CSV table of C-alpha atoms in Angstrom, one decimal:
chain,number,residue,atom,x,y,z
A,4,MET,CA,0.2,0.5,-0.2
A,5,MET,CA,1.0,3.6,-1.3
A,6,ASN,CA,1.8,6.0,1.6
A,7,PRO,CA,-1.1,9.1,0.6
A,8,GLY,CA,1.2,11.6,1.4
A,9,HIS,CA,4.1,10.2,-1.2
A,10,ILE,CA,4.8,11.8,-4.1
A,11,ASP,CA,7.4,10.6,-6.8
A,12,ARG,CA,10.2,12.2,-7.8
A,13,SER,CA,8.6,12.7,-11.3
A,14,GLN,CA,6.1,14.6,-9.7
A,15,GLN,CA,7.6,16.5,-8.5
A,16,VAL,CA,10.1,18.0,-10.8
A,17,GLY,CA,7.3,18.8,-12.9
A,18,PHE,CA,5.4,20.7,-9.6
A,19,VAL,CA,8.9,22.7,-10.1
A,20,GLY,CA,9.3,23.4,-12.8
A,21,GLY,CA,5.7,24.7,-13.4
A,22,THR,CA,6.0,26.7,-10.5
A,23,LEU,CA,9.2,28.4,-11.6
A,24,THR,CA,8.0,28.8,-15.2
A,25,GLY,CA,5.1,30.5,-14.2
A,26,VAL,CA,6.8,32.2,-11.3
A,27,PHE,CA,9.5,33.5,-14.4
A,28,THR,CA,7.1,34.4,-17.1
A,29,ASN,CA,5.2,36.7,-14.6
A,30,ILE,CA,8.5,39.0,-13.4
A,31,THR,CA,8.9,41.9,-15.6
A,32,VAL,CA,12.2,43.8,-16.3
A,33,ALA,CA,9.7,47.4,-14.8
A,34,ASP,CA,10.2,44.7,-11.5
A,35,VAL,CA,13.3,43.8,-11.4
A,36,VAL,CA,14.1,48.3,-12.1
A,37,VAL,CA,11.4,48.8,-9.0
A,38,THR,CA,13.3,45.9,-7.1
A,39,VAL,CA,17.0,47.1,-7.1
A,40,ILE,CA,15.8,50.9,-7.3
A,41,LEU,CA,14.5,49.8,-3.9
A,42,SER,CA,17.4,47.9,-1.9
A,43,ALA,CA,18.7,50.6,-3.2
A,44,ILE,CA,17.0,53.0,-1.3
A,45,GLY,CA,17.0,50.8,1.2
A,46,ALA,CA,20.8,50.6,1.8
A,47,LEU,CA,20.7,54.6,1.4
A,48,VAL,CA,18.4,55.3,4.7
A,49,SER,CA,20.1,51.6,6.6
A,50,PHE,CA,23.5,53.3,6.9
A,51,LEU,CA,22.5,56.8,7.0
A,52,VAL,CA,20.5,56.4,10.0
A,53,SER,CA,23.4,53.8,11.0
A,54,MET,CA,25.6,57.3,11.0
A,55,MET,CA,23.5,59.4,12.7
A,56,LEU,CA,23.0,57.0,15.8
A,57,ARG,CA,27.0,56.6,15.5
A,58,ARG,CA,27.0,60.7,15.6
A,59,ILE,CA,24.5,60.2,18.3
A,60,PHE,CA,26.0,58.6,21.1
A,61,ASN,CA,29.6,59.4,20.2
A,62,GLY,CA,28.3,62.8,20.9
A,63,ARG,CA,27.1,61.8,24.3
A,64,ARG,CA,30.2,59.8,25.5
A,65,ARG,CA,32.3,63.4,23.9
A,66,ASP,CA,30.1,65.6,26.3
A,67,ARG,CA,31.1,64.0,30.0
A,68,PRO,CA,35.0,64.3,31.3
A,69,PRO,CA,37.6,61.5,30.9
A,70,PRO,CA,37.4,58.9,34.2
A,71,ASP,CA,40.3,60.2,36.7
A,72,HIS,CA,43.3,56.6,36.0
A,73,ASP,CA,46.3,56.8,38.1
A,74,ASP,CA,49.3,54.9,37.5
A,75,GLU,CA,49.2,52.9,40.6
A,76,ASN,CA,45.5,51.9,40.5
A,77,THR,CA,45.0,50.9,37.8
A,78,THR,CA,43.9,47.5,37.2
A,79,ASN,CA,44.3,44.7,34.3
A,80,GLY,CA,40.5,44.7,35.2
A,81,TRP,CA,41.1,41.5,37.2
A,82,GLY,CA,41.8,43.7,39.9
A,83,VAL,CA,45.5,41.7,40.3
């Protein structure tokens, strides 16, 4: 008796081939151009926002006075 969830390899290949053919025939050059333009705009906006946030957060650190470091009291982070 055959498993009801089993699909033959030829049916799988036919299904995938038909799906890909249907998808690729419906994608136009205009769709690809719009995708490229929108991805470039998204990358630019992401870059600008990250630079702005870096400037904001680094600017706050510069406003604080630097910590006092005495040569006698300096540790290596392990308390030694």
